[in-house]
PDB file of C-alpha atoms and ligand atoms in Angstrom:
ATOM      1  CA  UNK A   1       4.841  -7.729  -0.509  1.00 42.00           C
ATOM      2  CA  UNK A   2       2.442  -9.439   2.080  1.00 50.00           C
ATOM      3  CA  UNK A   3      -1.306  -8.805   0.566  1.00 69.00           C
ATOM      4  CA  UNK A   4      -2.317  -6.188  -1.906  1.00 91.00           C
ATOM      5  CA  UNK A   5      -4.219  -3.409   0.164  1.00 96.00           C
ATOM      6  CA  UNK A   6      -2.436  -1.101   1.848  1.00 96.00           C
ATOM      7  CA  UNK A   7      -4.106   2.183   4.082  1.00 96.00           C
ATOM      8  CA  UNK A   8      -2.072   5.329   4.231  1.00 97.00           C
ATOM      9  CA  UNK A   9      -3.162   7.489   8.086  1.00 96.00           C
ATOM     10  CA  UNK A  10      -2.253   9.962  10.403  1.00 95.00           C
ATOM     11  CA  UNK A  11      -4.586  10.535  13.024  1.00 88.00           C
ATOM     12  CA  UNK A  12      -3.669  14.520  12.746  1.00 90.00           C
ATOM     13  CA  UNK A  13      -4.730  16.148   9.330  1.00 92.00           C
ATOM     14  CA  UNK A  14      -2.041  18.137   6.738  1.00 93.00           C
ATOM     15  CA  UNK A  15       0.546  15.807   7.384  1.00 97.00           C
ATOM     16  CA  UNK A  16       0.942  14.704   3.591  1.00 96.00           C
ATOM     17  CA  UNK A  17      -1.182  11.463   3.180  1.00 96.00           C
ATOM     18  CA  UNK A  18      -3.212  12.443   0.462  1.00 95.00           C
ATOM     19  CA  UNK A  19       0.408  13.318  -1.057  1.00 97.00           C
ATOM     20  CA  UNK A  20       2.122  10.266  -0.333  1.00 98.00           C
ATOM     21  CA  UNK A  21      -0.788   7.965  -1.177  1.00 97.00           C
ATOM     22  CA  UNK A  22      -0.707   9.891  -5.145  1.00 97.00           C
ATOM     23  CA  UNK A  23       2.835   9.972  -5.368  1.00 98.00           C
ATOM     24  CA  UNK A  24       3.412   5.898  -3.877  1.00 98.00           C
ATOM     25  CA  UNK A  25       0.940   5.043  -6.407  1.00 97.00           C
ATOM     26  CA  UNK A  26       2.576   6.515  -8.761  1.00 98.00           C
ATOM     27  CA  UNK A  27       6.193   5.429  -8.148  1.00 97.00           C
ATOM     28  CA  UNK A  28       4.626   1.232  -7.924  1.00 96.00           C
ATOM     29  CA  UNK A  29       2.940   1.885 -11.221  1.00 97.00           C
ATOM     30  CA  UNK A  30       5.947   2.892 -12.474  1.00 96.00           C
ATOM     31  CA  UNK A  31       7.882  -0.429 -11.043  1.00 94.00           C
ATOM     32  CA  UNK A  32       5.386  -2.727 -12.818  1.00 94.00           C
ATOM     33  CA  UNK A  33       1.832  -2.621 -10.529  1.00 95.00           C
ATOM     34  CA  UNK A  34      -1.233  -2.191 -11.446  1.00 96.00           C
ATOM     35  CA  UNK A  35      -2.706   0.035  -9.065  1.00 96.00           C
ATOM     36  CA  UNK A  36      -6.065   1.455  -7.964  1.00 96.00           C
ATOM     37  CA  UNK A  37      -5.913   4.334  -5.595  1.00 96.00           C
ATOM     38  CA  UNK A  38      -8.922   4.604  -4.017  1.00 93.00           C
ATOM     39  CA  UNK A  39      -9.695   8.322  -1.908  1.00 91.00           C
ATOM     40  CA  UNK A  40     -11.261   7.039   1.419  1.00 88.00           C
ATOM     41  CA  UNK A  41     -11.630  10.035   2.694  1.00 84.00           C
ATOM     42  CA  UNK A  42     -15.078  10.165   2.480  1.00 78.00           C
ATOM     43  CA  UNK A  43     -16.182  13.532   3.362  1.00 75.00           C
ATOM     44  CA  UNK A  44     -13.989  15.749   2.293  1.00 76.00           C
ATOM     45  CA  UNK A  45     -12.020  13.684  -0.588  1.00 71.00           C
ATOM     46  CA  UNK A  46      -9.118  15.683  -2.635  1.00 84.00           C
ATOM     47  CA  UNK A  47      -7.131  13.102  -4.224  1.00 89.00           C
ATOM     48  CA  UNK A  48      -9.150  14.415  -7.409  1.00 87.00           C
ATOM     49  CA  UNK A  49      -8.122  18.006  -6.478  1.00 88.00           C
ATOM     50  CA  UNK A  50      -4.612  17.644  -5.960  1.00 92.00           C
ATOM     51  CA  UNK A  51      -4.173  16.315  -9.406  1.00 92.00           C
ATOM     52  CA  UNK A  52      -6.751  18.518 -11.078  1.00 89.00           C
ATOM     53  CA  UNK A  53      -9.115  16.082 -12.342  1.00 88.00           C
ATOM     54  CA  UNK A  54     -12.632  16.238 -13.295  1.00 84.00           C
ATOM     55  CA  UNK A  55     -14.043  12.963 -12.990  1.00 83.00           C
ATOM     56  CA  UNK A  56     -17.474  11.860 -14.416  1.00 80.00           C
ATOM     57  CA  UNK A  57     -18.504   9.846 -12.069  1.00 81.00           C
ATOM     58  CA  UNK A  58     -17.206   8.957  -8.293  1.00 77.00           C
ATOM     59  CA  UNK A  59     -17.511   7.449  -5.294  1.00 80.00           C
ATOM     60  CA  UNK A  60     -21.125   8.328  -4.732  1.00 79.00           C
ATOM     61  CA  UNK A  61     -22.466   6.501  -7.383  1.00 83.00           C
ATOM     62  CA  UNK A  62     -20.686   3.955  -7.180  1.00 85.00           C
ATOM     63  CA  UNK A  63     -22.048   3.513  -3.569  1.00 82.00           C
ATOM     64  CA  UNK A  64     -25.508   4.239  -5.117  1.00 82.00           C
ATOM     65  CA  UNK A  65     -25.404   1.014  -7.526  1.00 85.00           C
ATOM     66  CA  UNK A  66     -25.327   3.963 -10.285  1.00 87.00           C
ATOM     67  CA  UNK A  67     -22.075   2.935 -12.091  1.00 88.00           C
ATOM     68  CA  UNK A  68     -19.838  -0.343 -11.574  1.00 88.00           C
ATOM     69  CA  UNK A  69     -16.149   0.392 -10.289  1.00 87.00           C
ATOM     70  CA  UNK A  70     -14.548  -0.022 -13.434  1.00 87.00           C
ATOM     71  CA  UNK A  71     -16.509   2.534 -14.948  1.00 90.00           C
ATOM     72  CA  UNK A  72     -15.631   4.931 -12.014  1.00 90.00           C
ATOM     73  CA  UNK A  73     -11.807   5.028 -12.787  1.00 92.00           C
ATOM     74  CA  UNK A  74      -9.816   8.048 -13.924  1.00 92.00           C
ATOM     75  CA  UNK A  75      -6.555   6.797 -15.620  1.00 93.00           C
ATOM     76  CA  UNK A  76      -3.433   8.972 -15.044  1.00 94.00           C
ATOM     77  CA  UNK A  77       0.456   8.482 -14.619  1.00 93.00           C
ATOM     78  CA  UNK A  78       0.293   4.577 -15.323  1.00 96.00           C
ATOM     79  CA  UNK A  79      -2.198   4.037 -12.553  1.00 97.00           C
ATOM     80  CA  UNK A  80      -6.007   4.276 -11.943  1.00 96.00           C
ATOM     81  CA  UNK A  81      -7.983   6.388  -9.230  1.00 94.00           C
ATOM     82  CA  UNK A  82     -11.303   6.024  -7.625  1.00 91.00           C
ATOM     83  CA  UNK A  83     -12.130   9.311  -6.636  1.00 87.00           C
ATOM     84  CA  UNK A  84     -14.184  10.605  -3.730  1.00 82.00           C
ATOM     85  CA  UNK A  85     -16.839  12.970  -3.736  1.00 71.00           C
ATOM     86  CA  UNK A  86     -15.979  16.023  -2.059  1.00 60.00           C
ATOM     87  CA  UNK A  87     -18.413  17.578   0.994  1.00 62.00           C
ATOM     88  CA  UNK A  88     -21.002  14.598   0.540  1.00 63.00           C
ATOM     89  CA  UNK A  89     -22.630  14.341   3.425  1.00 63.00           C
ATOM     90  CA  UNK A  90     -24.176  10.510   1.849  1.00 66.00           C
ATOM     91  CA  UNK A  91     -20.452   9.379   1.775  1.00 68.00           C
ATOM     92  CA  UNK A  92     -19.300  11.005   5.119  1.00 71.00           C
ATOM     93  CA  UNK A  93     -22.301   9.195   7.111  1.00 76.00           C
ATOM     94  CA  UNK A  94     -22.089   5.749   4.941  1.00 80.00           C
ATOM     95  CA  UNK A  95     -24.251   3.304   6.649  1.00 85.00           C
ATOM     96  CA  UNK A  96     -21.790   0.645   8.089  1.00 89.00           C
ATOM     97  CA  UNK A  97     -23.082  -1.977   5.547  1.00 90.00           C
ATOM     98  CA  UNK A  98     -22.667  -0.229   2.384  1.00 87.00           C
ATOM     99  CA  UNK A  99     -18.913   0.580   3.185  1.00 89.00           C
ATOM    100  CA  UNK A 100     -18.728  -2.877   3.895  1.00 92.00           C
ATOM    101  CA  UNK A 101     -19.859  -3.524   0.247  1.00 89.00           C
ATOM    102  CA  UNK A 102     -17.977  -1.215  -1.364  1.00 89.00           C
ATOM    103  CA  UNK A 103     -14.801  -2.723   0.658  1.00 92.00           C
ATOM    104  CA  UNK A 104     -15.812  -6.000  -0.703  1.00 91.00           C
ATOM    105  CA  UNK A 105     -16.137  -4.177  -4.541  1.00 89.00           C
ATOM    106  CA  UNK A 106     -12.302  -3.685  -3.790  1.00 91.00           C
ATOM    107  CA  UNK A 107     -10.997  -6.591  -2.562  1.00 91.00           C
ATOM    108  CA  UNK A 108     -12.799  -8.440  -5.517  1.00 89.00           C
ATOM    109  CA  UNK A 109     -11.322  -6.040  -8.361  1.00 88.00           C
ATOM    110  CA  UNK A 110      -9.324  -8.407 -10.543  1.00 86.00           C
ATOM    111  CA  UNK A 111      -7.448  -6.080 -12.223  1.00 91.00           C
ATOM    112  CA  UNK A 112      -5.093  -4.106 -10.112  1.00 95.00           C
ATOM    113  CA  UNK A 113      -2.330  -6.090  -7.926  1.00 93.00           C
ATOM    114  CA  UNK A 114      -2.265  -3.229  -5.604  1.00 95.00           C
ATOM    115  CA  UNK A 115      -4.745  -1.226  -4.052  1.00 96.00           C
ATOM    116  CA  UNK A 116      -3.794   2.097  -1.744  1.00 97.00           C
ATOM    117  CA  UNK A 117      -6.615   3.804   0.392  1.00 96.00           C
ATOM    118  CA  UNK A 118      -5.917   7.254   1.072  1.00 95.00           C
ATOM    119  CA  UNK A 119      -7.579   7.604   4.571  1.00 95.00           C
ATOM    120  CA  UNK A 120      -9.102  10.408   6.417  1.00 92.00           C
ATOM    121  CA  UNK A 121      -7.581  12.487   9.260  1.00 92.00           C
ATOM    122  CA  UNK A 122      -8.973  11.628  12.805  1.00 87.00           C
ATOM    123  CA  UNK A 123     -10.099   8.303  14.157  1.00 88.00           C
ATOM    124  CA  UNK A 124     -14.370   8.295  13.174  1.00 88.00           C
ATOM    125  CA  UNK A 125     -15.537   4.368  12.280  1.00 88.00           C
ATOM    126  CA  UNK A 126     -15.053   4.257   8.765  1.00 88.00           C
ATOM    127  CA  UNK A 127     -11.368   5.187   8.990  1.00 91.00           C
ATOM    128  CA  UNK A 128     -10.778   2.447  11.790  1.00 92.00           C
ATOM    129  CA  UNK A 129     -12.633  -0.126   9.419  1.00 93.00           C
ATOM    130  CA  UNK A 130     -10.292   0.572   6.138  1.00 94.00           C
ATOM    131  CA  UNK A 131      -7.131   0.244   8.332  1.00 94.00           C
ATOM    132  CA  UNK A 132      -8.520  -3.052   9.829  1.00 94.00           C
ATOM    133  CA  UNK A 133      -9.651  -4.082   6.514  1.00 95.00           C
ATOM    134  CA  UNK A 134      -5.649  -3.391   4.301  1.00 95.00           C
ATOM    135  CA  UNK A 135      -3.214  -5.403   5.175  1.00 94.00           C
ATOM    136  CA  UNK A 136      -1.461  -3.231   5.841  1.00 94.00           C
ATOM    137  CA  UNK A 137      -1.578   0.031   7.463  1.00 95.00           C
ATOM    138  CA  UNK A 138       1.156   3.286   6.774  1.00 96.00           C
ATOM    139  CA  UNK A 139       1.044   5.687   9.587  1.00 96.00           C
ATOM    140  CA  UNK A 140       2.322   9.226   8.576  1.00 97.00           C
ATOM    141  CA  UNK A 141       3.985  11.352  11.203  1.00 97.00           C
ATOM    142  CA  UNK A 142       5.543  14.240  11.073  1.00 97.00           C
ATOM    143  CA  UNK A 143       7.891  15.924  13.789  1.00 96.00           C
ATOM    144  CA  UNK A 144       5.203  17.812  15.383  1.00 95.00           C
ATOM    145  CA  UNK A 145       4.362  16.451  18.601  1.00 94.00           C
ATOM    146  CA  UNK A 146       0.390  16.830  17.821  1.00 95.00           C
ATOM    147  CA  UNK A 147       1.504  14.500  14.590  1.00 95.00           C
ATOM    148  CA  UNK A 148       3.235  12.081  16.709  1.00 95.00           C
ATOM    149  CA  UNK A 149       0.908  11.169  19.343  1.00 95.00           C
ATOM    150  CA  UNK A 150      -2.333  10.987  16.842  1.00 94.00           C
ATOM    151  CA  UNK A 151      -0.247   8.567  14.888  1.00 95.00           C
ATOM    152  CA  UNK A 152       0.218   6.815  18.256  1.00 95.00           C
ATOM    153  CA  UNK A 153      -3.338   7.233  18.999  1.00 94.00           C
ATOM    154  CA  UNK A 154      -3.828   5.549  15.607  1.00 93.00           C
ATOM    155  CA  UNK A 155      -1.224   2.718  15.819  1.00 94.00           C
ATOM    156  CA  UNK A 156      -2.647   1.711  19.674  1.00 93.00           C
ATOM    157  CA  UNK A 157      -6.527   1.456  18.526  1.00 91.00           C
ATOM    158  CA  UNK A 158      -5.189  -0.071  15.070  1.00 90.00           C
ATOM    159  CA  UNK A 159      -3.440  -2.980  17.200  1.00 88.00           C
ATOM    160  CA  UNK A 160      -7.409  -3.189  19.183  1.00 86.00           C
ATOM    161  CA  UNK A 161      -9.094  -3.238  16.286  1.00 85.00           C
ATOM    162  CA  UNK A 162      -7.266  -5.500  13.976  1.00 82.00           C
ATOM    163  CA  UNK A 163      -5.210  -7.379  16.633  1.00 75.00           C
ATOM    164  CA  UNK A 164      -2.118  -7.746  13.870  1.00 77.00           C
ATOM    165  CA  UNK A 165       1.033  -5.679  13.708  1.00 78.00           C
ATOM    166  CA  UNK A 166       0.678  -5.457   9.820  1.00 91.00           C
ATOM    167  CA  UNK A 167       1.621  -2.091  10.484  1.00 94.00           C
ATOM    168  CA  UNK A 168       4.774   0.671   9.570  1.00 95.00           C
ATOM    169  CA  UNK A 169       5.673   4.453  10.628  1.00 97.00           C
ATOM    170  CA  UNK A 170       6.433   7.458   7.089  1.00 98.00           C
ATOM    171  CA  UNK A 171       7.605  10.017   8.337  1.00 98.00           C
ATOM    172  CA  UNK A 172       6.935  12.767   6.174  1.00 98.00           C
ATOM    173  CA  UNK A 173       8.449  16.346   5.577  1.00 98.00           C
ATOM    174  CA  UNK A 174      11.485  15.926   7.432  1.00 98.00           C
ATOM    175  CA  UNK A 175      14.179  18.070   7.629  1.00 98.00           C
ATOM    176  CA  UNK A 176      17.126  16.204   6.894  1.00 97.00           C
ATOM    177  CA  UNK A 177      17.341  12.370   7.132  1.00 97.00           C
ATOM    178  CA  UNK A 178      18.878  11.985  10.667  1.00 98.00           C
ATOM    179  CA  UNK A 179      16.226  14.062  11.715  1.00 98.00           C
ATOM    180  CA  UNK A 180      13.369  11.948  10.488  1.00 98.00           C
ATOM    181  CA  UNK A 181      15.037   8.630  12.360  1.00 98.00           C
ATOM    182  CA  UNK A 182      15.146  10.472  15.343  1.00 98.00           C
ATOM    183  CA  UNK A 183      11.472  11.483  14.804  1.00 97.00           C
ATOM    184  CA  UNK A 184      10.505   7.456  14.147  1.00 98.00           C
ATOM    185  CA  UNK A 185      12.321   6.717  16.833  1.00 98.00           C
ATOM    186  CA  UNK A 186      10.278   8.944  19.537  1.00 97.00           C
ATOM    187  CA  UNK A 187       7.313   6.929  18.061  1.00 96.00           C
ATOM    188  CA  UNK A 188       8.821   3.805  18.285  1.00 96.00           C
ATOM    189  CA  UNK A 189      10.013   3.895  21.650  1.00 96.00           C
ATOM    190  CA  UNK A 190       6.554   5.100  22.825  1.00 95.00           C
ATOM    191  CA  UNK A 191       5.200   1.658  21.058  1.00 94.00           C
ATOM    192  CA  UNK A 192       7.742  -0.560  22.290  1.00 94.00           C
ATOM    193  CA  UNK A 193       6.934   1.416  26.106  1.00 94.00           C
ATOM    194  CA  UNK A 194       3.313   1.278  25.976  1.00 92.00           C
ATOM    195  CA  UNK A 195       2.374  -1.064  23.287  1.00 91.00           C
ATOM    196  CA  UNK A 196       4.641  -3.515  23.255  1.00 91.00           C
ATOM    197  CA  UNK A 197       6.116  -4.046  19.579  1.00 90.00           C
ATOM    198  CA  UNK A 198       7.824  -1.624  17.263  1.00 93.00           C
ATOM    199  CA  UNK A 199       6.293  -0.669  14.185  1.00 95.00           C
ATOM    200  CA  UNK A 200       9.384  -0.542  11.652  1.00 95.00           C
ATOM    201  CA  UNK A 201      10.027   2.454   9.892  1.00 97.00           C
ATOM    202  CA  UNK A 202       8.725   2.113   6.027  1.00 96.00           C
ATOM    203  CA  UNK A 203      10.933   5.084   5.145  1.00 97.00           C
ATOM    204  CA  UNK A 204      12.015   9.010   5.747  1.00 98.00           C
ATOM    205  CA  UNK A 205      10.553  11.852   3.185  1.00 98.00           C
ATOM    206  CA  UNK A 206      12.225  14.860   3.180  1.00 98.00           C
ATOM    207  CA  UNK A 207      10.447  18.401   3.146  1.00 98.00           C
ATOM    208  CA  UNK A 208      10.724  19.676  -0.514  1.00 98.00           C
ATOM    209  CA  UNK A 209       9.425  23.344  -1.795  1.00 98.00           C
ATOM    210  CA  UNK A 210       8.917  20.821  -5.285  1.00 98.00           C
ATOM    211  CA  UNK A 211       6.317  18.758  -3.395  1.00 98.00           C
ATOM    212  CA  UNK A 212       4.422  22.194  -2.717  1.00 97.00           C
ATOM    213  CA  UNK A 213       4.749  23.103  -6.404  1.00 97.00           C
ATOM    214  CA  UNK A 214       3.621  20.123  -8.183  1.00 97.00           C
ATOM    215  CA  UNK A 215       0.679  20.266  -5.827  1.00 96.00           C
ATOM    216  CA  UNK A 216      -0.078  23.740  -6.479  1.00 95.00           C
ATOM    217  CA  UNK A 217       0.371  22.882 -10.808  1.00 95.00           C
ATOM    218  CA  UNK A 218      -2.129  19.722  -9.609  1.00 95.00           C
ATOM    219  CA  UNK A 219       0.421  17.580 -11.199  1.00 96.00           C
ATOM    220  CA  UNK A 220       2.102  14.423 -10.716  1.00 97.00           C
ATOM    221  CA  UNK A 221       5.863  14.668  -8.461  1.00 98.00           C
ATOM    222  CA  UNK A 222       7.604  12.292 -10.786  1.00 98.00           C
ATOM    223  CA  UNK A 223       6.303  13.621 -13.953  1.00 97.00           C
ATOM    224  CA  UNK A 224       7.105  17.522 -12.760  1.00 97.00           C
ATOM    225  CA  UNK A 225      10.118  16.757 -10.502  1.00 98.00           C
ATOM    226  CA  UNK A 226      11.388  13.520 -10.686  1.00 98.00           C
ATOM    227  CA  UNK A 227      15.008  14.346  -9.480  1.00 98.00           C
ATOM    228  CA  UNK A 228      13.805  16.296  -6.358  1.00 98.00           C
ATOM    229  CA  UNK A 229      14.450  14.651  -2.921  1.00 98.00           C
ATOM    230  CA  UNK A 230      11.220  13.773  -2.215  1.00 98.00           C
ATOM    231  CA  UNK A 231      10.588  12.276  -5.316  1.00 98.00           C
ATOM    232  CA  UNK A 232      13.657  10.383  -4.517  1.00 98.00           C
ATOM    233  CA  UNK A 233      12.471   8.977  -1.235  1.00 98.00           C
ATOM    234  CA  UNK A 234       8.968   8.179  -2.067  1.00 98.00           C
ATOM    235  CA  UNK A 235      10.655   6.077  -4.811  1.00 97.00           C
ATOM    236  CA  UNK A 236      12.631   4.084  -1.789  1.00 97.00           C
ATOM    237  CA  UNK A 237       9.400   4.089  -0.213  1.00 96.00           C
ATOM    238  CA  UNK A 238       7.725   2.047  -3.241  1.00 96.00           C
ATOM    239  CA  UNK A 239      11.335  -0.266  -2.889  1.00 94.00           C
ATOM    240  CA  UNK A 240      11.003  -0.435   0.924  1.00 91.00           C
ATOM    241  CA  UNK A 241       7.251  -2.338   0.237  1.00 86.00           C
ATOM    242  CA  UNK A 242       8.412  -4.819  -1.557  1.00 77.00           C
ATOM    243  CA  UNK A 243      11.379  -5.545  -0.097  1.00 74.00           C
ATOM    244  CA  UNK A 244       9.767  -6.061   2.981  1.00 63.00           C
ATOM    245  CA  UNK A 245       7.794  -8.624   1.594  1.00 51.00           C
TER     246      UNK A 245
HETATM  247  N1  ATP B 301       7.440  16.174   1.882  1.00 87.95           N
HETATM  248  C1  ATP B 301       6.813  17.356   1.853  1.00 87.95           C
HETATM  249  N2  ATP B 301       7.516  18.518   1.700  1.00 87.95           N
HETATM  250  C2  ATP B 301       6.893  19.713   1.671  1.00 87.95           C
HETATM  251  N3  ATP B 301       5.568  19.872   1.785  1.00 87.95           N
HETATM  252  C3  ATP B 301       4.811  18.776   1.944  1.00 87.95           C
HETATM  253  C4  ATP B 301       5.379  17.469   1.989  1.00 87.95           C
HETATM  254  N4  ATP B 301       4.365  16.583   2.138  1.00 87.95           N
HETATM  255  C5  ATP B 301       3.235  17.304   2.198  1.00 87.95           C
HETATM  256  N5  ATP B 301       3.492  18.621   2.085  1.00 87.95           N
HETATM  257  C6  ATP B 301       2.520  19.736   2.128  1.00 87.95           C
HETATM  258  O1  ATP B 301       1.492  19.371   3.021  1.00 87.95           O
HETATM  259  C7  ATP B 301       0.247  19.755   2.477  1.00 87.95           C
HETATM  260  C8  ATP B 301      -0.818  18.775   2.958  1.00 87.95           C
HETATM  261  O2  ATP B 301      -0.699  17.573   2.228  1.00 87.95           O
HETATM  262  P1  ATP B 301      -1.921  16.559   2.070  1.00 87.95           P
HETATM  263  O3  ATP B 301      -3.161  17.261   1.637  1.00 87.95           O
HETATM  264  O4  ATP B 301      -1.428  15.443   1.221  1.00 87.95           O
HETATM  265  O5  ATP B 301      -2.086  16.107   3.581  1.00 87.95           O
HETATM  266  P2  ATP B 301      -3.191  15.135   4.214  1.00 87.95           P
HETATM  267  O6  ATP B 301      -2.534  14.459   5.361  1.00 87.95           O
HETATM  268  O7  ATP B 301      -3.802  14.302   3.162  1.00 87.95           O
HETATM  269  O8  ATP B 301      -4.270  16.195   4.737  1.00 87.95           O
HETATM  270  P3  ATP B 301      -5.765  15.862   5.257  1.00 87.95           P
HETATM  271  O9  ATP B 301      -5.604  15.276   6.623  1.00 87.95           O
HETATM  272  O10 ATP B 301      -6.419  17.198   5.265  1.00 87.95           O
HETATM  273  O11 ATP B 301      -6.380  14.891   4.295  1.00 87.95           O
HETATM  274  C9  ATP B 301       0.432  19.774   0.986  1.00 87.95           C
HETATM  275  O12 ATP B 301      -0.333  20.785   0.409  1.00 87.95           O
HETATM  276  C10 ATP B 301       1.894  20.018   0.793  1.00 87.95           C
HETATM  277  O13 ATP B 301       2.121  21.377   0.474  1.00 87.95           O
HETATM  278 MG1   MG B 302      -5.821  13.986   2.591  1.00 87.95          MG
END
């Protein structure tokens, strides 16, 4: 697996990142990383909500110089989590050189091998700058057309603003397998048309009611569900990255 950082976006909202960024982490713990999931979605974080937890500290004091990074950490599943801070308006409008630092924090932190930034919807600065700054960057789409052309929006400034193609299409909530390539492929082809290189596709996740429930319990897929088909292809995702190399 090329570098250690890796940004999960969209470009439209609801479309499962938050999701797929707990449940990745998760499924790499589980094969052997030590991971750090980090909620970059700085205004209106919910990586904490999804799974219930109730953390002591977060983002914003970490960003304040209050408490160090490794004192920020909520253990769970095998893997750690930086949480966000939910509606703060400090976080949401972080001034371009304190993101920078707290970017830096990350890339320094010795002990986790892999590192998985759960981005915010839409395109603002400080998403752009977290997918420029992984190495690489995990576009979600779903089959809604709205879905697919943000993640196009997102894969076309993505190749402006970081000038690699470190990049690779999810899809997410699909309906059946075939029906997920056919969705990646729409996306490619408008890539290979208009941008000129084809993004590969990381993997297919199938809808699941189980995905819906485990979210709803605020609990972990793989500990509530681990047979479901979702659980089974966000464990080929976790495969798919380091195969890939
Ligand atoms: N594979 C799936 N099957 C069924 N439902 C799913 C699947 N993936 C996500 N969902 C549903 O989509 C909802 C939105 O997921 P999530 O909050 O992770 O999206 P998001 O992209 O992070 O949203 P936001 O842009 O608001 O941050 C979840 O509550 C869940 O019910
Ligand atoms: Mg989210």
């Amino acid at each position: 697996m090329t570098g250690r950082i890796f940004a999960i976006a969209s470009g439209k909202g609801g479309v499962g990142k938050t999701w797929l960024a707990i449940t990745l982490s998760h499924a790499l713990a589980r094969a052997g990383r030590r991971v750090l999931l980090f909620d970059g979605d700085l205004g209106l974080a919910n990586v904490d909500i999804q799974l219930g937890l109730t953390p002591a500290a977060d983002l914003a004091a970490v960003v304040a110089g209050r408490v160090a990074l490794r004192d920020a950490v909520v253990r769970i599943g095998g893997f750690h989590i930086l949480p966000g801070h939910s509606g703060s308006g400090t976080l949401a409008s972080l001034a371009p050189a304190a993101l920078e630092q707290l970017l830096a924090a990350l890339r320094a932190a010795p002990a986790y091998d892999t590192i998985v930034l759960d981005l915010a919807a839409g395109l603002d600065r400080p998403v752009r700058r977290m997918a420029a700054f992984a190495d690489r960057l995990f576009v979600v789409a779903t089959d809604e057309p709205t879905s697919l052309t943000d993640a196009y929006a997102v894969l076309k400034l993505h190749a402006a603003d970081a000038r690699t193609r470190n990049t690779a299409i999810v899809v997410n909530a699909a309906a059946t397998r075939a029906a997920g390539e056919r969705t990646y492929q729409t996306l490619a082809r408008a890539c290979e048309t208009f941008l000129g290189h084809t993004p590969p596709c990381l993997g297919i996740v199938r809808r699941d009611d189980h995905v819906r429930d485990a979210i709803r319990r605020q609990t972990l897929l793989l500990e509530r569900h681990p047979n479901c088909p979702a659980a089974a292809d966000v464990e080929a995702l976790a495969v798919s990255m380091d195969a890939r190399g």
